[in-house]
Short mmCIF file of C-alpha atoms in Angstrom, two decimals:
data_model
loop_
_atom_site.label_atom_id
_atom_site.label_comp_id
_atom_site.label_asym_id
_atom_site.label_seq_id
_atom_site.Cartn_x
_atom_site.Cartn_y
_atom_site.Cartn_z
CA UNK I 1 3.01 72.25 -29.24
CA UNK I 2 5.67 69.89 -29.82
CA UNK I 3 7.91 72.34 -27.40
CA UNK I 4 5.39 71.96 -24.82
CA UNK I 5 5.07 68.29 -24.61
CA UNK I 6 9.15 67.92 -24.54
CA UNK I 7 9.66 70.16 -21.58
CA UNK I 8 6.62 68.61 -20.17
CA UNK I 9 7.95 65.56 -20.24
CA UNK I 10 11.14 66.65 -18.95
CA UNK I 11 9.36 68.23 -16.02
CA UNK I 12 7.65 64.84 -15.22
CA UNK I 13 11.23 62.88 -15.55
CA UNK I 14 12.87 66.01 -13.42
CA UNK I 15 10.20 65.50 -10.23
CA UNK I 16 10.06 62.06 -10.22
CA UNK I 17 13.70 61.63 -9.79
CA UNK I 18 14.44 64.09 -7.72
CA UNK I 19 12.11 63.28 -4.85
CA UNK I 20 13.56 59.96 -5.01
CA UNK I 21 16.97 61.18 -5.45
CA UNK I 22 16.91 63.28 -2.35
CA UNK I 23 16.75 60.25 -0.55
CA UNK I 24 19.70 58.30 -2.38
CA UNK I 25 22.04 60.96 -1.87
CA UNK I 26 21.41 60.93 1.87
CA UNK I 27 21.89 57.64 1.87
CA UNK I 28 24.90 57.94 -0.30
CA UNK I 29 23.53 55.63 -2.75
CA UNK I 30 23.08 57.82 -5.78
CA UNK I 31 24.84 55.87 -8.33
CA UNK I 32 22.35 52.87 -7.75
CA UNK I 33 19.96 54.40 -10.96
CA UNK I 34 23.25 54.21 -13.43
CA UNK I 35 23.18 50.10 -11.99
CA UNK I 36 19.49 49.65 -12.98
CA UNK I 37 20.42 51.24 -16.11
CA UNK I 38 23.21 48.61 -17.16
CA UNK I 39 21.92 45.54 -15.01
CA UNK I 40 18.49 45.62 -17.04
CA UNK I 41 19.68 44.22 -19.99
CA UNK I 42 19.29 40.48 -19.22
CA UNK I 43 15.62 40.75 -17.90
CA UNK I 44 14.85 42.72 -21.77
CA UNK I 45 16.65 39.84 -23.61
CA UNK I 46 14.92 37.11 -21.49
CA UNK I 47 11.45 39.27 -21.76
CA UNK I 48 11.87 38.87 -25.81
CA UNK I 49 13.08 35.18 -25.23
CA UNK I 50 9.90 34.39 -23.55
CA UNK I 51 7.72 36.53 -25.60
CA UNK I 52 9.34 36.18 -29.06
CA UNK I 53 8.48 40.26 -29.39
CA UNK I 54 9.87 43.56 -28.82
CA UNK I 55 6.79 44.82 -27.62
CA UNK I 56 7.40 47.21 -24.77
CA UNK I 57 5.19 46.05 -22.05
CA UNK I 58 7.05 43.15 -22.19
CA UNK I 59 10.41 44.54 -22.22
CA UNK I 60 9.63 47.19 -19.58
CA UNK I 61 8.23 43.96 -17.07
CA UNK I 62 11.56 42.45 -17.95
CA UNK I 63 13.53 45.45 -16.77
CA UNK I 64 11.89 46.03 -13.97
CA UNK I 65 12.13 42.42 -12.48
CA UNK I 66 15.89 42.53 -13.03
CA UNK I 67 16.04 46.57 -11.72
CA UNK I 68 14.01 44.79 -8.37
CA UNK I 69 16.51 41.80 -8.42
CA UNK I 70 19.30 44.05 -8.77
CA UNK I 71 18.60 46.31 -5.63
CA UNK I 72 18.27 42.90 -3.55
CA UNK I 73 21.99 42.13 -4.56
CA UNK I 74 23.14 45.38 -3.81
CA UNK I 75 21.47 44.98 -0.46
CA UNK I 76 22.24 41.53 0.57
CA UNK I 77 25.94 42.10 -0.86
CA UNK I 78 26.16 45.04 1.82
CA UNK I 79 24.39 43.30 4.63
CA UNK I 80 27.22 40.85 4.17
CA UNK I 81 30.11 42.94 5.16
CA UNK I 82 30.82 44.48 1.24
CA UNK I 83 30.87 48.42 1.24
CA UNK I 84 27.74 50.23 -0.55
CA UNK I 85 29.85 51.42 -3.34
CA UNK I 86 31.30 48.19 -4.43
CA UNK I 87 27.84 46.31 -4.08
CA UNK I 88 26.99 48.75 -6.71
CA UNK I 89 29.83 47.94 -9.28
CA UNK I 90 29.64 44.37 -8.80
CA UNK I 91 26.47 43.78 -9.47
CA UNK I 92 25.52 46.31 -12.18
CA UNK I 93 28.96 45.28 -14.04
CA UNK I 94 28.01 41.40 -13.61
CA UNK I 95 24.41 41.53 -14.51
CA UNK I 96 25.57 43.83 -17.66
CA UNK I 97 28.10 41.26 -18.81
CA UNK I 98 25.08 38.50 -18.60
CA UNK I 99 23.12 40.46 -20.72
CA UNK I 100 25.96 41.16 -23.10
CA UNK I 101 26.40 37.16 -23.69
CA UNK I 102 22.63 36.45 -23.65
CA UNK I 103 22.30 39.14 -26.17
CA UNK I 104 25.50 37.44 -28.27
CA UNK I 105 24.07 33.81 -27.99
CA UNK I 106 20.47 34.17 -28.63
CA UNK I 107 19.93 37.39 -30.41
CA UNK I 108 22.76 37.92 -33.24
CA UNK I 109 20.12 38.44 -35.71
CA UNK I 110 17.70 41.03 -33.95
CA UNK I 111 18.27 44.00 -33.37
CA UNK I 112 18.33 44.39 -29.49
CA UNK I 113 20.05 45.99 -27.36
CA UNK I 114 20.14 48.75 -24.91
CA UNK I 115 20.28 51.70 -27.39
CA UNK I 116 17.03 50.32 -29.35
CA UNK I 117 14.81 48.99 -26.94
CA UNK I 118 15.05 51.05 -23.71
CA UNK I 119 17.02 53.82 -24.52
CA UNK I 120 14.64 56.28 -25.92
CA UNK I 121 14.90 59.52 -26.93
CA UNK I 122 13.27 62.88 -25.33
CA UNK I 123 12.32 64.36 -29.01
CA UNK I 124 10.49 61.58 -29.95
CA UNK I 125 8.47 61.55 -27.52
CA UNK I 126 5.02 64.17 -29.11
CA UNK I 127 4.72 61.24 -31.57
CA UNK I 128 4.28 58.35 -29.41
CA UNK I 129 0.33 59.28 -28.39
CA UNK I 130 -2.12 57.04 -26.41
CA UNK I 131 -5.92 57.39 -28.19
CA UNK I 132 -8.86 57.13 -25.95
CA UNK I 133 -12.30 56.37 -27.38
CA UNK I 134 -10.69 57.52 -30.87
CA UNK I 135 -9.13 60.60 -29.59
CA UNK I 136 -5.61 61.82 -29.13
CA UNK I 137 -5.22 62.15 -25.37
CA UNK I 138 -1.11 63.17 -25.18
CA UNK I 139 2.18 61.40 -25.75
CA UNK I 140 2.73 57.72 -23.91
CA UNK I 141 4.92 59.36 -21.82
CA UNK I 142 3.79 61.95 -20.18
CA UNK I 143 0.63 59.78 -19.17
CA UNK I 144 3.67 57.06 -17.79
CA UNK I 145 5.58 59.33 -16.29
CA UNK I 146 2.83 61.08 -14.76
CA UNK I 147 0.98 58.00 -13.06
CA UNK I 148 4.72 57.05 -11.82
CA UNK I 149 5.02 60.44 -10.36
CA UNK I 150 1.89 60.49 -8.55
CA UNK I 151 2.75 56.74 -7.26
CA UNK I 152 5.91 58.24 -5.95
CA UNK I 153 4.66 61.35 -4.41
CA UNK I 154 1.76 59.26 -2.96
CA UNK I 155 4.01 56.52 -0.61
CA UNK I 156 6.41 59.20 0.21
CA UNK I 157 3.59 61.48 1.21
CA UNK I 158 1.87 58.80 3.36
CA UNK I 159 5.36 57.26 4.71
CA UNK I 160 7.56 60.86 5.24
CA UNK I 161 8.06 60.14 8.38
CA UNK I 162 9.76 56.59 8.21
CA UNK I 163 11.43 57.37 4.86
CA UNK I 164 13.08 60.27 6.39
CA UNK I 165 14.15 58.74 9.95
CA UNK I 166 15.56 55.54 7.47
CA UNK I 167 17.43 57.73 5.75
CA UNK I 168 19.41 60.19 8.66
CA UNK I 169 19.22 57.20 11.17
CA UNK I 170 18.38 53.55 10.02
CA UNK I 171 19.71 52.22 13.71
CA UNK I 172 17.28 54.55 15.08
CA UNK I 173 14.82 53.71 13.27
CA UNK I 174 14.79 49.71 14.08
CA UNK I 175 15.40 50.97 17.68
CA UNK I 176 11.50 52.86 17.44
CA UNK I 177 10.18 49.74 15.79
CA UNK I 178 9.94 50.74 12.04
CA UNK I 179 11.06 48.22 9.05
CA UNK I 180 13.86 49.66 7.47
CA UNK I 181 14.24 46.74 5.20
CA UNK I 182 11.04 46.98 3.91
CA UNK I 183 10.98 51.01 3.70
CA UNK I 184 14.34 50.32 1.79
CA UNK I 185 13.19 47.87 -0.60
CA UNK I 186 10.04 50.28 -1.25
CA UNK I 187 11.85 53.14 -1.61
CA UNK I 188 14.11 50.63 -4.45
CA UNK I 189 11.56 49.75 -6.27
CA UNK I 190 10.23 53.05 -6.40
CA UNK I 191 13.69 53.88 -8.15
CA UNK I 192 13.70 50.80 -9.96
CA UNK I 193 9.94 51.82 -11.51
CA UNK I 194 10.66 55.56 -11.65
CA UNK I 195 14.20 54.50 -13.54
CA UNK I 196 12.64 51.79 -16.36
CA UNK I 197 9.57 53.90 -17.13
CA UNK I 198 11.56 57.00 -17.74
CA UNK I 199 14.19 55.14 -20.19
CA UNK I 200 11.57 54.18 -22.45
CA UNK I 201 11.17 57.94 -23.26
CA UNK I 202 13.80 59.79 -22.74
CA UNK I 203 17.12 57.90 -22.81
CA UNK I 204 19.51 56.83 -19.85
CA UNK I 205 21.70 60.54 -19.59
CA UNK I 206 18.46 62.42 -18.53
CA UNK I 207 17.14 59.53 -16.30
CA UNK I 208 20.34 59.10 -13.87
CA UNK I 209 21.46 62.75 -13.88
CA UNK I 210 18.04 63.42 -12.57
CA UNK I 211 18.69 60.59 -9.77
CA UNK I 212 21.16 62.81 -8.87
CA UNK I 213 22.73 66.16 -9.54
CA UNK I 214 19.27 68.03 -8.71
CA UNK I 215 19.18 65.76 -5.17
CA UNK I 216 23.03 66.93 -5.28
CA UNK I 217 22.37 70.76 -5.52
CA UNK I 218 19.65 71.30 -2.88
CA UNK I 219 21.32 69.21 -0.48
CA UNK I 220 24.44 71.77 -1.15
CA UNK I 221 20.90 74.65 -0.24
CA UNK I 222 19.14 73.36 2.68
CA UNK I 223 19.66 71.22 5.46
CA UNK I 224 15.54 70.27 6.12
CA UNK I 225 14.83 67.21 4.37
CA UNK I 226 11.67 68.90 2.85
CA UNK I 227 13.10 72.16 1.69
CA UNK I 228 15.40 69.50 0.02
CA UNK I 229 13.14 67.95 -1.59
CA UNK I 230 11.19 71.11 -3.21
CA UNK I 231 14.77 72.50 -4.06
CA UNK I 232 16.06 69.80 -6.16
CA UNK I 233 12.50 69.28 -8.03
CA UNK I 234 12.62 73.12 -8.90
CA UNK I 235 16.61 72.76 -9.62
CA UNK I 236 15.10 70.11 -11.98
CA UNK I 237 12.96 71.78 -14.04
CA UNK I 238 14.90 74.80 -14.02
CA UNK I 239 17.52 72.39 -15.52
CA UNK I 240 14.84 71.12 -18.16
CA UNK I 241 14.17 74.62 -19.06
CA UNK I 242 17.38 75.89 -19.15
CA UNK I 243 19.22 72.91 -21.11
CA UNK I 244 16.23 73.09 -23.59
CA UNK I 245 16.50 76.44 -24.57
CA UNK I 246 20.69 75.82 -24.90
CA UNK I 247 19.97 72.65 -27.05
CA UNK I 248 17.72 74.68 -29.31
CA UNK I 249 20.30 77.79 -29.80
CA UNK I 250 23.40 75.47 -30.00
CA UNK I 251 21.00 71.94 -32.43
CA UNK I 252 22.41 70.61 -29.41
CA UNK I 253 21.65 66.79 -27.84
CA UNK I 254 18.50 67.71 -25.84
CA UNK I 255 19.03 65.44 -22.73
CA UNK I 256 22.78 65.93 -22.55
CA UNK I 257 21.90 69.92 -22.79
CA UNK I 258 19.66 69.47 -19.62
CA UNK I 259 22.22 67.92 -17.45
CA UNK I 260 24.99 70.17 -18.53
CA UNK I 261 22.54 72.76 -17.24
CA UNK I 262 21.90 70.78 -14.32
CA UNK I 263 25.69 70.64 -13.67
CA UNK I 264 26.23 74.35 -14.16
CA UNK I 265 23.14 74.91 -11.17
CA UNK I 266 25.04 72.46 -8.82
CA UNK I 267 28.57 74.73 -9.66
CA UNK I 268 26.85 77.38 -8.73
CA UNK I 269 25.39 76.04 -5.84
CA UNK I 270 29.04 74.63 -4.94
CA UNK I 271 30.70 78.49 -5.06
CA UNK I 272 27.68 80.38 -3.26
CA UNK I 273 25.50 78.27 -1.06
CA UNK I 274 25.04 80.41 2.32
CA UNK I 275 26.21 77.32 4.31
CA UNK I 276 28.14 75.23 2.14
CA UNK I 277 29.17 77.80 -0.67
CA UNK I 278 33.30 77.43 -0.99
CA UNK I 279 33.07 81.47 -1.33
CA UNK I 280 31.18 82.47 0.99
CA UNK I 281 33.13 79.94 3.63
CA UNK I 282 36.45 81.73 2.67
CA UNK I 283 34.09 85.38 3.29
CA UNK I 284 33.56 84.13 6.30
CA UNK I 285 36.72 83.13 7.20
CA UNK I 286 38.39 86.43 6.18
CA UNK I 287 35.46 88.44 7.79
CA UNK I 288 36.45 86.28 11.01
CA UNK I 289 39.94 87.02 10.77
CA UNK I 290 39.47 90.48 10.58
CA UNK I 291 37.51 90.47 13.76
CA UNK I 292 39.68 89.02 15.31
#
């Protein structure tokens, strides 16, 4: 049973951030979940500050103000003539270093930090069960992750249309009258939430290759945005599958397993996509030659 809830859990993390991812990579922002991960530290040392506890609800409001705060400075950075990429390292690198020094002045004698509050761990994850009217309803995490899915599935559902214009074309999009700020900022805080609440559980290394290499691979697959979309969620649990079944064989890390599965699709996907695919473009290319 234990099995199931892992690679259920897994599944959950695997949807939630590839829909979103899909998006980020168009928009060439895919590195902005690895930001939230670092930049969050000051908001969970200023949640215990206020709260004098290491509860979690606390610490996961904490991170997720800061995550919100820290897509607003990547934004406004890059609306002020500073290119997407370095937005992203300032900010996530600054914010990081504040936490490090809050963490060094007001904390020496606790024990937080990254790796024990919000950096969980995907095995521990059948143990950590919600009770409802005295019985056992499932692990925390798969209830989390699966309210944050459905959250995420929900807006994108009901705003496809200006999500997907934002992303190819945002000039276009202004031009027809929709708010890309605010459709950007959504979709952020979408990431943000989808980010935080997936830490908790299962650790940073599953959360941002998620973001990203399963976005990564179907974009290599498909060039219709929802084709994408399915493609990277099913390269994502294929991944969860996949890396599971190596980190049980090998006594393996369990999250680092996935990705290196994940990483192995996208190779794959790299060498034989039927329009990307570097062999089947050289096929091509000889086939044309000989034609010719």
């Amino acid at each position: 049973m234990n099995d199931f809830w892992i690679l259920l859990t897994a599944a959950l993390v695997a949807c939630s951030c590839s829909l979103l991812g899909c998006f980020l990579v168009l928009r060439k922002m895919a590195m902005i979940g690895d930001a939230i991960s670092h930049s969050v530290l000051p908001g969970i040392v200023l949640a215990f500050l206020f709260s004098g506890s290491r509860d979690s609800l606390w610490m996961m409001l904490g991170a997720s103000l800061i995550g919100l705060v820290t897509v607003f400075l990547i934004q406004w950075f890059h609306q002020n003539g500073v290119q997407s990429d370095a937005s992203i390292g300032v900010v996530f690198t600054a914010l990081f270093a504040a936490g490090v020094v809050l963490v060094s002045l007001y904390t020496r004698q606790v024990d937080l930090d990254l790796d024990c509050v919000l950096y969980g761990e995907i095995i521990h994850v059948p143990w950590e069960t919600v009770e409802w009217n005295g019985i056992d309803i499932g692990p925390k995490a798969v209830w989390g992750l699966g309210i944050v899915l459905t959250l995420s599935a929900l807006i994108i559902g009901l705003f496809y249309k200006q999500f997907k214009i934002c992303a190819f074309d945002p000039a276009m999009a202004a031009a027809v009258g929709i708010p890309v700020a605010l459709f950007h900022y959504l979709l952020m805080g979408l990431v943000s939430m989808t980010t935080v609440a997936s830490f908790e559980s299962v650790g940073a290394i599953l959360v941002v290759g998620m973001l990203v290499v399963p976005a990564a691979t179907a974009y290599l697959l498909t060039e219709k945005l929802s084709r994408m979309i399915l493609y990277s969620m099913g390269v994502g649990v294929l991944s969860a599958v996949l890396g599971y079944l190596a980190a049980v064989l090998l006594d393996a890390s369990i999250a680092g397993c996935m990705i290196v599965a994940a990483g192995v699709l996208f190779i794959l996907a790299l060498l034989f996509s039927p329009t990307h695919g570097v062999v089947w473009r050289k096929f091509r290319r000889k086939q044309a030659a000989v034609v010719g």
